Amino acid sequence: MIYFVTNTLIEKASNEYKLASLNELELFLMDKTSINLDTETNGLNFLENDMLSIQLGNHVDQYVIDVKNGIPKVVKDCIESRTVLKYLANAVFDYKFLLKYNIVMENVYDVLIADRLLYNGKKRWAKNSPNGYRFRLKDVMLRHLNIEMDKEAQSSFIGMTHHEMTEEQVVYAAKDVEHLEQIAIKQRKYINLSNMDNVCQLEMDNVLVNGDLSFTGIKVDITKWLSNEKWMQELVTGYNLLYRSSI
């Protein structure tokens, strides 16, 4: 069941979701050791764009939380919990937007990263290689659960400001968190059979590191960087000449 948590007046009742209170959300999250997590934003740049909603749920119930007017404490506490495992798709993207709102996510499992690990070495999709493997959520879901995912509404959030989410957008947001743990269960079976559990955990820990690096950036001395580049080019050129003369 889909639940929508918002403090904005809904003028028209929906047949696709029910309105829920923060108390109901808190009861749902109580004693959870894992949760599926996603965000919807009005753009792809965390520096320029804003978060519109946070989705928390499982394959039975999904809660879409309107955060345009603030993020409830119960949501922040769940995301920051080190004991609650969060299942995501492209976790670095969500991590950066959450950091912008002073939420430091802990304990994650990214189904897209896990699938890249499972299919490492396989032929990747490209325009000239359409039969290769792709690693979007819709591809991973189809591969493991044989479920077709409709992503048509995704672009409708771009440029959105403070008007109410449409029924279609609420349903789309909820569907993004419906099956993440189910995908992970399938993946972990093969990860375990391949004896890659430790490598997988290392990759998941690295997700947050990559998010921090991307969020804060790295200071670079441009003058020294260009100087090193010039020095390296000269070195490579010398070795190339030496290599060619020995052939």
PDB file of C-alpha atoms in Angstrom:
ATOM      1  CA  MET A   1       0.000   0.000   0.000  1.00  0.00           C
ATOM      2  CA  ILE A   2       1.183   3.520  -0.809  1.00  0.00           C
ATOM      3  CA  TYR A   3       0.981   6.226   1.866  1.00  0.00           C
ATOM      4  CA  PHE A   4       1.562   9.946   1.346  1.00  0.00           C
ATOM      5  CA  VAL A   5       2.782  12.036   4.288  1.00  0.00           C
ATOM      6  CA  THR A   6       2.296  15.767   3.709  1.00  0.00           C
ATOM      7  CA  ASN A   7       1.163  18.877   5.548  1.00  0.00           C
ATOM      8  CA  THR A   8      -0.228  20.373   2.348  1.00  0.00           C
ATOM      9  CA  LEU A   9      -3.991  20.322   1.951  1.00  0.00           C
ATOM     10  CA  ILE A  10      -5.047  17.669  -0.585  1.00  0.00           C
ATOM     11  CA  GLU A  11      -8.132  18.872  -2.406  1.00  0.00           C
ATOM     12  CA  LYS A  12      -8.988  15.588  -4.119  1.00  0.00           C
ATOM     13  CA  ALA A  13      -8.962  12.110  -2.615  1.00  0.00           C
ATOM     14  CA  SER A  14      -6.837   9.479  -4.355  1.00  0.00           C
ATOM     15  CA  ASN A  15      -7.619   5.886  -5.218  1.00  0.00           C
ATOM     16  CA  GLU A  16      -3.900   5.142  -5.590  1.00  0.00           C
ATOM     17  CA  TYR A  17      -2.645   6.087  -2.123  1.00  0.00           C
ATOM     18  CA  LYS A  18      -3.784   6.905   1.410  1.00  0.00           C
ATOM     19  CA  LEU A  19      -2.809   9.956   3.435  1.00  0.00           C
ATOM     20  CA  ALA A  20      -0.772   9.101   6.529  1.00  0.00           C
ATOM     21  CA  SER A  21       0.385  10.999   9.600  1.00  0.00           C
ATOM     22  CA  LEU A  22       3.886  11.206  11.056  1.00  0.00           C
ATOM     23  CA  ASN A  23       2.674   9.017  13.930  1.00  0.00           C
ATOM     24  CA  GLU A  24       1.697   6.301  11.464  1.00  0.00           C
ATOM     25  CA  LEU A  25       5.075   6.598   9.764  1.00  0.00           C
ATOM     26  CA  GLU A  26       6.843   6.345  13.114  1.00  0.00           C
ATOM     27  CA  LEU A  27       4.899   3.173  13.949  1.00  0.00           C
ATOM     28  CA  PHE A  28       5.836   1.707  10.567  1.00  0.00           C
ATOM     29  CA  LEU A  29       9.542   2.410  11.089  1.00  0.00           C
ATOM     30  CA  MET A  30       9.574   1.130  14.674  1.00  0.00           C
ATOM     31  CA  ASP A  31      11.859  -1.901  15.133  1.00  0.00           C
ATOM     32  CA  LYS A  32      12.798  -1.988  11.437  1.00  0.00           C
ATOM     33  CA  THR A  33      16.288  -3.393  10.834  1.00  0.00           C
ATOM     34  CA  SER A  34      16.217  -2.568   7.126  1.00  0.00           C
ATOM     35  CA  ILE A  35      14.331  -0.184   4.858  1.00  0.00           C
ATOM     36  CA  ASN A  36      14.203   0.744   1.180  1.00  0.00           C
ATOM     37  CA  LEU A  37      15.119   4.383   0.567  1.00  0.00           C
ATOM     38  CA  ASP A  38      14.952   6.845  -2.313  1.00  0.00           C
ATOM     39  CA  THR A  39      14.556  10.573  -2.901  1.00  0.00           C
ATOM     40  CA  GLU A  40      12.914  12.694  -5.559  1.00  0.00           C
ATOM     41  CA  THR A  41      14.568  15.983  -6.513  1.00  0.00           C
ATOM     42  CA  ASN A  42      13.786  18.790  -8.930  1.00  0.00           C
ATOM     43  CA  GLY A  43      17.143  18.424 -10.667  1.00  0.00           C
ATOM     44  CA  LEU A  44      20.361  16.442 -10.765  1.00  0.00           C
ATOM     45  CA  ASN A  45      22.728  19.002  -9.210  1.00  0.00           C
ATOM     46  CA  PHE A  46      22.714  18.930  -5.403  1.00  0.00           C
ATOM     47  CA  LEU A  47      24.298  22.403  -5.320  1.00  0.00           C
ATOM     48  CA  GLU A  48      21.519  24.034  -7.322  1.00  0.00           C
ATOM     49  CA  ASN A  49      18.467  21.808  -6.892  1.00  0.00           C
ATOM     50  CA  ASP A  50      16.248  20.769  -4.002  1.00  0.00           C
ATOM     51  CA  MET A  51      14.830  17.590  -2.548  1.00  0.00           C
ATOM     52  CA  LEU A  52      11.071  17.193  -2.937  1.00  0.00           C
ATOM     53  CA  SER A  53      10.333  13.901  -1.204  1.00  0.00           C
ATOM     54  CA  ILE A  54      11.904  10.993   0.637  1.00  0.00           C
ATOM     55  CA  GLN A  55      10.531   7.495   0.180  1.00  0.00           C
ATOM     56  CA  LEU A  56      10.828   4.791   2.840  1.00  0.00           C
ATOM     57  CA  GLY A  57       9.255   1.380   2.537  1.00  0.00           C
ATOM     58  CA  ASN A  58       9.333  -2.295   1.642  1.00  0.00           C
ATOM     59  CA  HIS A  59       7.565  -4.607  -0.801  1.00  0.00           C
ATOM     60  CA  VAL A  60       4.312  -4.310   1.205  1.00  0.00           C
ATOM     61  CA  ASP A  61       4.085  -0.647   2.225  1.00  0.00           C
ATOM     62  CA  GLN A  62       5.726   2.465   0.815  1.00  0.00           C
ATOM     63  CA  TYR A  63       5.667   5.911   2.440  1.00  0.00           C
ATOM     64  CA  VAL A  64       6.238   9.005   0.296  1.00  0.00           C
ATOM     65  CA  ILE A  65       7.170  11.893   2.598  1.00  0.00           C
ATOM     66  CA  ASP A  66       6.780  15.446   1.304  1.00  0.00           C
ATOM     67  CA  VAL A  67       9.880  17.313   2.528  1.00  0.00           C
ATOM     68  CA  LYS A  68       9.481  20.640   0.750  1.00  0.00           C
ATOM     69  CA  ASN A  69       8.663  22.263   4.100  1.00  0.00           C
ATOM     70  CA  GLY A  70      11.175  20.329   6.173  1.00  0.00           C
ATOM     71  CA  ILE A  71      12.344  16.818   7.012  1.00  0.00           C
ATOM     72  CA  PRO A  72      10.632  15.098   9.972  1.00  0.00           C
ATOM     73  CA  LYS A  73      12.918  13.977  12.802  1.00  0.00           C
ATOM     74  CA  VAL A  74      11.695  10.391  12.554  1.00  0.00           C
ATOM     75  CA  VAL A  75      12.892  10.273   8.935  1.00  0.00           C
ATOM     76  CA  LYS A  76      16.268  11.805   9.761  1.00  0.00           C
ATOM     77  CA  ASP A  77      16.770   9.377  12.657  1.00  0.00           C
ATOM     78  CA  CYS A  78      16.006   6.367  10.463  1.00  0.00           C
ATOM     79  CA  ILE A  79      18.375   7.429   7.688  1.00  0.00           C
ATOM     80  CA  GLU A  80      21.196   8.243  10.114  1.00  0.00           C
ATOM     81  CA  SER A  81      20.798   5.009  12.091  1.00  0.00           C
ATOM     82  CA  ARG A  82      23.791   2.694  11.938  1.00  0.00           C
ATOM     83  CA  THR A  83      21.656  -0.314  12.848  1.00  0.00           C
ATOM     84  CA  VAL A  84      19.068   0.114  10.090  1.00  0.00           C
ATOM     85  CA  LEU A  85      20.301  -1.074   6.693  1.00  0.00           C
ATOM     86  CA  LYS A  86      19.190   1.164   3.841  1.00  0.00           C
ATOM     87  CA  TYR A  87      18.651  -0.338   0.371  1.00  0.00           C
ATOM     88  CA  LEU A  88      19.087   2.182  -2.456  1.00  0.00           C
ATOM     89  CA  ALA A  89      19.748   2.475  -6.177  1.00  0.00           C
ATOM     90  CA  ASN A  90      22.526   4.971  -7.012  1.00  0.00           C
ATOM     91  CA  ALA A  91      23.073   5.792  -3.350  1.00  0.00           C
ATOM     92  CA  VAL A  92      25.729   8.472  -3.968  1.00  0.00           C
ATOM     93  CA  PHE A  93      23.121  10.661  -5.662  1.00  0.00           C
ATOM     94  CA  ASP A  94      20.734  10.475  -2.699  1.00  0.00           C
ATOM     95  CA  TYR A  95      23.584  10.752  -0.186  1.00  0.00           C
ATOM     96  CA  LYS A  96      24.701  14.134  -1.567  1.00  0.00           C
ATOM     97  CA  PHE A  97      21.198  15.602  -1.469  1.00  0.00           C
ATOM     98  CA  LEU A  98      20.679  14.290   2.066  1.00  0.00           C
ATOM     99  CA  LEU A  99      23.997  15.836   3.174  1.00  0.00           C
ATOM    100  CA  LYS A 100      22.776  19.151   1.833  1.00  0.00           C
ATOM    101  CA  TYR A 101      19.942  18.882   4.370  1.00  0.00           C
ATOM    102  CA  ASN A 102      22.342  17.899   7.181  1.00  0.00           C
ATOM    103  CA  ILE A 103      21.420  14.213   7.099  1.00  0.00           C
ATOM    104  CA  VAL A 104      24.409  11.855   7.234  1.00  0.00           C
ATOM    105  CA  MET A 105      23.256   8.500   5.907  1.00  0.00           C
ATOM    106  CA  GLU A 106      24.806   5.351   7.384  1.00  0.00           C
ATOM    107  CA  ASN A 107      24.758   1.618   6.595  1.00  0.00           C
ATOM    108  CA  VAL A 108      23.818   1.311   2.915  1.00  0.00           C
ATOM    109  CA  TYR A 109      23.435  -1.327   0.224  1.00  0.00           C
ATOM    110  CA  ASP A 110      23.324  -0.094  -3.369  1.00  0.00           C
ATOM    111  CA  VAL A 111      21.674  -2.598  -5.732  1.00  0.00           C
ATOM    112  CA  LEU A 112      23.294  -0.973  -8.773  1.00  0.00           C
ATOM    113  CA  ILE A 113      26.797  -1.269  -7.311  1.00  0.00           C
ATOM    114  CA  ALA A 114      26.119  -4.878  -6.334  1.00  0.00           C
ATOM    115  CA  ASP A 115      25.013  -5.720  -9.869  1.00  0.00           C
ATOM    116  CA  ARG A 116      28.124  -4.157 -11.372  1.00  0.00           C
ATOM    117  CA  LEU A 117      30.115  -6.395  -9.047  1.00  0.00           C
ATOM    118  CA  LEU A 118      28.160  -9.476 -10.084  1.00  0.00           C
ATOM    119  CA  TYR A 119      28.505  -8.790 -13.797  1.00  0.00           C
ATOM    120  CA  ASN A 120      32.021  -7.365 -13.741  1.00  0.00           C
ATOM    121  CA  GLY A 121      33.842  -8.403 -16.908  1.00  0.00           C
ATOM    122  CA  LYS A 122      30.644  -8.870 -18.892  1.00  0.00           C
ATOM    123  CA  LYS A 123      30.073  -6.839 -22.012  1.00  0.00           C
ATOM    124  CA  ARG A 124      28.587  -3.440 -21.123  1.00  0.00           C
ATOM    125  CA  TRP A 125      25.813  -1.711 -23.004  1.00  0.00           C
ATOM    126  CA  ALA A 126      26.823   0.914 -25.562  1.00  0.00           C
ATOM    127  CA  LYS A 127      25.199   2.430 -28.607  1.00  0.00           C
ATOM    128  CA  ASN A 128      27.265   0.106 -30.762  1.00  0.00           C
ATOM    129  CA  SER A 129      26.674  -2.798 -28.356  1.00  0.00           C
ATOM    130  CA  PRO A 130      22.928  -2.760 -27.560  1.00  0.00           C
ATOM    131  CA  ASN A 131      22.929  -6.312 -26.198  1.00  0.00           C
ATOM    132  CA  GLY A 132      25.405  -5.534 -23.424  1.00  0.00           C
ATOM    133  CA  TYR A 133      24.517  -5.239 -19.742  1.00  0.00           C
ATOM    134  CA  ARG A 134      23.021  -2.015 -18.401  1.00  0.00           C
ATOM    135  CA  PHE A 135      22.837  -1.009 -14.754  1.00  0.00           C
ATOM    136  CA  ARG A 136      19.858   1.298 -14.384  1.00  0.00           C
ATOM    137  CA  LEU A 137      17.266   0.342 -11.768  1.00  0.00           C
ATOM    138  CA  LYS A 138      14.802  -0.724 -14.453  1.00  0.00           C
ATOM    139  CA  ASP A 139      17.434  -3.051 -15.965  1.00  0.00           C
ATOM    140  CA  VAL A 140      18.430  -4.576 -12.624  1.00  0.00           C
ATOM    141  CA  MET A 141      14.805  -5.091 -11.619  1.00  0.00           C
ATOM    142  CA  LEU A 142      13.974  -6.814 -14.879  1.00  0.00           C
ATOM    143  CA  ARG A 143      17.090  -8.981 -14.638  1.00  0.00           C
ATOM    144  CA  HIS A 144      16.441 -10.251 -11.104  1.00  0.00           C
ATOM    145  CA  LEU A 145      12.680 -10.002 -10.578  1.00  0.00           C
ATOM    146  CA  ASN A 146      11.371 -10.031 -14.158  1.00  0.00           C
ATOM    147  CA  ILE A 147       9.383  -6.872 -13.388  1.00  0.00           C
ATOM    148  CA  GLU A 148       9.008  -4.125 -15.993  1.00  0.00           C
ATOM    149  CA  MET A 149       9.484  -0.676 -14.479  1.00  0.00           C
ATOM    150  CA  ASP A 150       7.853   2.434 -15.911  1.00  0.00           C
ATOM    151  CA  LYS A 151      10.205   5.434 -15.564  1.00  0.00           C
ATOM    152  CA  GLU A 152       8.153   7.818 -17.705  1.00  0.00           C
ATOM    153  CA  ALA A 153       7.190  10.087 -14.796  1.00  0.00           C
ATOM    154  CA  GLN A 154      10.810  10.595 -13.707  1.00  0.00           C
ATOM    155  CA  SER A 155      11.348  13.734 -15.771  1.00  0.00           C
ATOM    156  CA  SER A 156       8.167  15.362 -14.414  1.00  0.00           C
ATOM    157  CA  PHE A 157      10.013  16.330 -11.208  1.00  0.00           C
ATOM    158  CA  ILE A 158      12.609  18.447 -13.045  1.00  0.00           C
ATOM    159  CA  GLY A 159      12.049  22.137 -12.355  1.00  0.00           C
ATOM    160  CA  MET A 160       9.254  21.450  -9.864  1.00  0.00           C
ATOM    161  CA  THR A 161       9.095  23.993  -7.029  1.00  0.00           C
ATOM    162  CA  HIS A 162       6.539  24.043  -4.235  1.00  0.00           C
ATOM    163  CA  HIS A 163       3.333  22.866  -5.850  1.00  0.00           C
ATOM    164  CA  GLU A 164       1.785  19.621  -4.667  1.00  0.00           C
ATOM    165  CA  MET A 165       2.974  16.311  -6.091  1.00  0.00           C
ATOM    166  CA  THR A 166       0.506  14.796  -8.498  1.00  0.00           C
ATOM    167  CA  GLU A 167      -1.029  11.387  -7.956  1.00  0.00           C
ATOM    168  CA  GLU A 168       1.136  10.002 -10.747  1.00  0.00           C
ATOM    169  CA  GLN A 169       4.292  11.390  -9.104  1.00  0.00           C
ATOM    170  CA  VAL A 170       3.414   9.948  -5.682  1.00  0.00           C
ATOM    171  CA  VAL A 171       2.831   6.504  -7.190  1.00  0.00           C
ATOM    172  CA  TYR A 172       6.046   6.706  -9.234  1.00  0.00           C
ATOM    173  CA  ALA A 173       8.066   7.715  -6.162  1.00  0.00           C
ATOM    174  CA  ALA A 174       6.624   4.831  -4.149  1.00  0.00           C
ATOM    175  CA  LYS A 175       7.352   2.260  -6.867  1.00  0.00           C
ATOM    176  CA  ASP A 176      11.030   3.208  -6.753  1.00  0.00           C
ATOM    177  CA  VAL A 177      11.326   1.717  -3.247  1.00  0.00           C
ATOM    178  CA  GLU A 178       8.962  -1.219  -3.580  1.00  0.00           C
ATOM    179  CA  HIS A 179      11.402  -3.927  -4.647  1.00  0.00           C
ATOM    180  CA  LEU A 180      14.917  -2.852  -3.615  1.00  0.00           C
ATOM    181  CA  GLU A 181      15.347  -5.367  -0.799  1.00  0.00           C
ATOM    182  CA  GLN A 182      13.926  -8.161  -2.956  1.00  0.00           C
ATOM    183  CA  ILE A 183      16.559  -7.380  -5.589  1.00  0.00           C
ATOM    184  CA  ALA A 184      19.270  -7.403  -2.910  1.00  0.00           C
ATOM    185  CA  ILE A 185      18.157 -10.824  -1.642  1.00  0.00           C
ATOM    186  CA  LYS A 186      18.580 -12.246  -5.145  1.00  0.00           C
ATOM    187  CA  GLN A 187      21.950 -10.564  -5.581  1.00  0.00           C
ATOM    188  CA  ARG A 188      23.299 -11.690  -2.234  1.00  0.00           C
ATOM    189  CA  LYS A 189      22.586 -15.294  -3.105  1.00  0.00           C
ATOM    190  CA  TYR A 190      24.959 -15.100  -6.075  1.00  0.00           C
ATOM    191  CA  ILE A 191      27.440 -12.875  -4.244  1.00  0.00           C
ATOM    192  CA  ASN A 192      27.679 -15.494  -1.520  1.00  0.00           C
ATOM    193  CA  LEU A 193      28.031 -18.336  -4.033  1.00  0.00           C
ATOM    194  CA  SER A 194      30.855 -16.391  -5.703  1.00  0.00           C
ATOM    195  CA  ASN A 195      32.539 -15.834  -2.334  1.00  0.00           C
ATOM    196  CA  MET A 196      32.389 -12.058  -2.819  1.00  0.00           C
ATOM    197  CA  ASP A 197      30.707 -11.046   0.466  1.00  0.00           C
ATOM    198  CA  ASN A 198      33.734  -9.137   1.776  1.00  0.00           C
ATOM    199  CA  VAL A 199      34.324  -7.402  -1.546  1.00  0.00           C
ATOM    200  CA  CYS A 200      30.658  -6.430  -1.716  1.00  0.00           C
ATOM    201  CA  GLN A 201      30.759  -4.920   1.780  1.00  0.00           C
ATOM    202  CA  LEU A 202      33.906  -2.996   0.860  1.00  0.00           C
ATOM    203  CA  GLU A 203      32.097  -1.552  -2.160  1.00  0.00           C
ATOM    204  CA  MET A 204      29.131  -0.532  -0.001  1.00  0.00           C
ATOM    205  CA  ASP A 205      31.371   1.170   2.555  1.00  0.00           C
ATOM    206  CA  ASN A 206      33.069   2.994  -0.302  1.00  0.00           C
ATOM    207  CA  VAL A 207      29.738   4.404  -1.511  1.00  0.00           C
ATOM    208  CA  LEU A 208      29.651   6.837   1.405  1.00  0.00           C
ATOM    209  CA  VAL A 209      33.303   7.769   0.910  1.00  0.00           C
ATOM    210  CA  ASN A 210      32.619   8.595  -2.746  1.00  0.00           C
ATOM    211  CA  GLY A 211      29.613  10.618  -1.666  1.00  0.00           C
ATOM    212  CA  ASP A 212      31.703  12.654   0.776  1.00  0.00           C
ATOM    213  CA  LEU A 213      34.412  13.277  -1.822  1.00  0.00           C
ATOM    214  CA  SER A 214      31.861  14.354  -4.393  1.00  0.00           C
ATOM    215  CA  PHE A 215      30.038  16.589  -1.900  1.00  0.00           C
ATOM    216  CA  THR A 216      33.060  18.371  -0.451  1.00  0.00           C
ATOM    217  CA  GLY A 217      35.412  18.195  -3.431  1.00  0.00           C
ATOM    218  CA  ILE A 218      39.203  18.006  -3.240  1.00  0.00           C
ATOM    219  CA  LYS A 219      41.479  21.046  -3.156  1.00  0.00           C
ATOM    220  CA  VAL A 220      43.930  21.021  -6.034  1.00  0.00           C
ATOM    221  CA  ASP A 221      46.965  23.251  -6.560  1.00  0.00           C
ATOM    222  CA  ILE A 222      46.365  23.995 -10.247  1.00  0.00           C
ATOM    223  CA  THR A 223      49.867  25.361 -10.838  1.00  0.00           C
ATOM    224  CA  LYS A 224      51.533  22.235  -9.440  1.00  0.00           C
ATOM    225  CA  TRP A 225      49.032  19.992 -11.215  1.00  0.00           C
ATOM    226  CA  LEU A 226      49.852  21.530 -14.607  1.00  0.00           C
ATOM    227  CA  SER A 227      53.554  21.392 -13.797  1.00  0.00           C
ATOM    228  CA  ASN A 228      53.278  17.678 -13.019  1.00  0.00           C
ATOM    229  CA  GLU A 229      51.313  17.134 -16.202  1.00  0.00           C
ATOM    230  CA  LYS A 230      54.074  18.761 -18.277  1.00  0.00           C
ATOM    231  CA  TRP A 231      56.745  16.713 -16.491  1.00  0.00           C
ATOM    232  CA  MET A 232      54.798  13.492 -17.007  1.00  0.00           C
ATOM    233  CA  GLN A 233      54.218  14.197 -20.697  1.00  0.00           C
ATOM    234  CA  GLU A 234      57.953  14.675 -21.199  1.00  0.00           C
ATOM    235  CA  LEU A 235      58.646  11.439 -19.319  1.00  0.00           C
ATOM    236  CA  VAL A 236      56.092   9.468 -21.358  1.00  0.00           C
ATOM    237  CA  THR A 237      57.420  10.918 -24.594  1.00  0.00           C
ATOM    238  CA  GLY A 238      60.949   9.808 -23.664  1.00  0.00           C
ATOM    239  CA  TYR A 239      59.838   6.261 -22.882  1.00  0.00           C
ATOM    240  CA  ASN A 240      57.832   6.108 -26.108  1.00  0.00           C
ATOM    241  CA  LEU A 241      60.884   7.024 -28.128  1.00  0.00           C
ATOM    242  CA  LEU A 242      62.956   4.433 -26.246  1.00  0.00           C
ATOM    243  CA  TYR A 243      60.304   1.788 -26.857  1.00  0.00           C
ATOM    244  CA  ARG A 244      60.026   2.544 -30.578  1.00  0.00           C
ATOM    245  CA  SER A 245      63.823   2.481 -31.041  1.00  0.00           C
ATOM    246  CA  SER A 246      63.988  -0.997 -29.527  1.00  0.00           C
ATOM    247  CA  ILE A 247      61.447  -2.495 -31.947  1.00  0.00           C
TER     248      ILE A 247
END
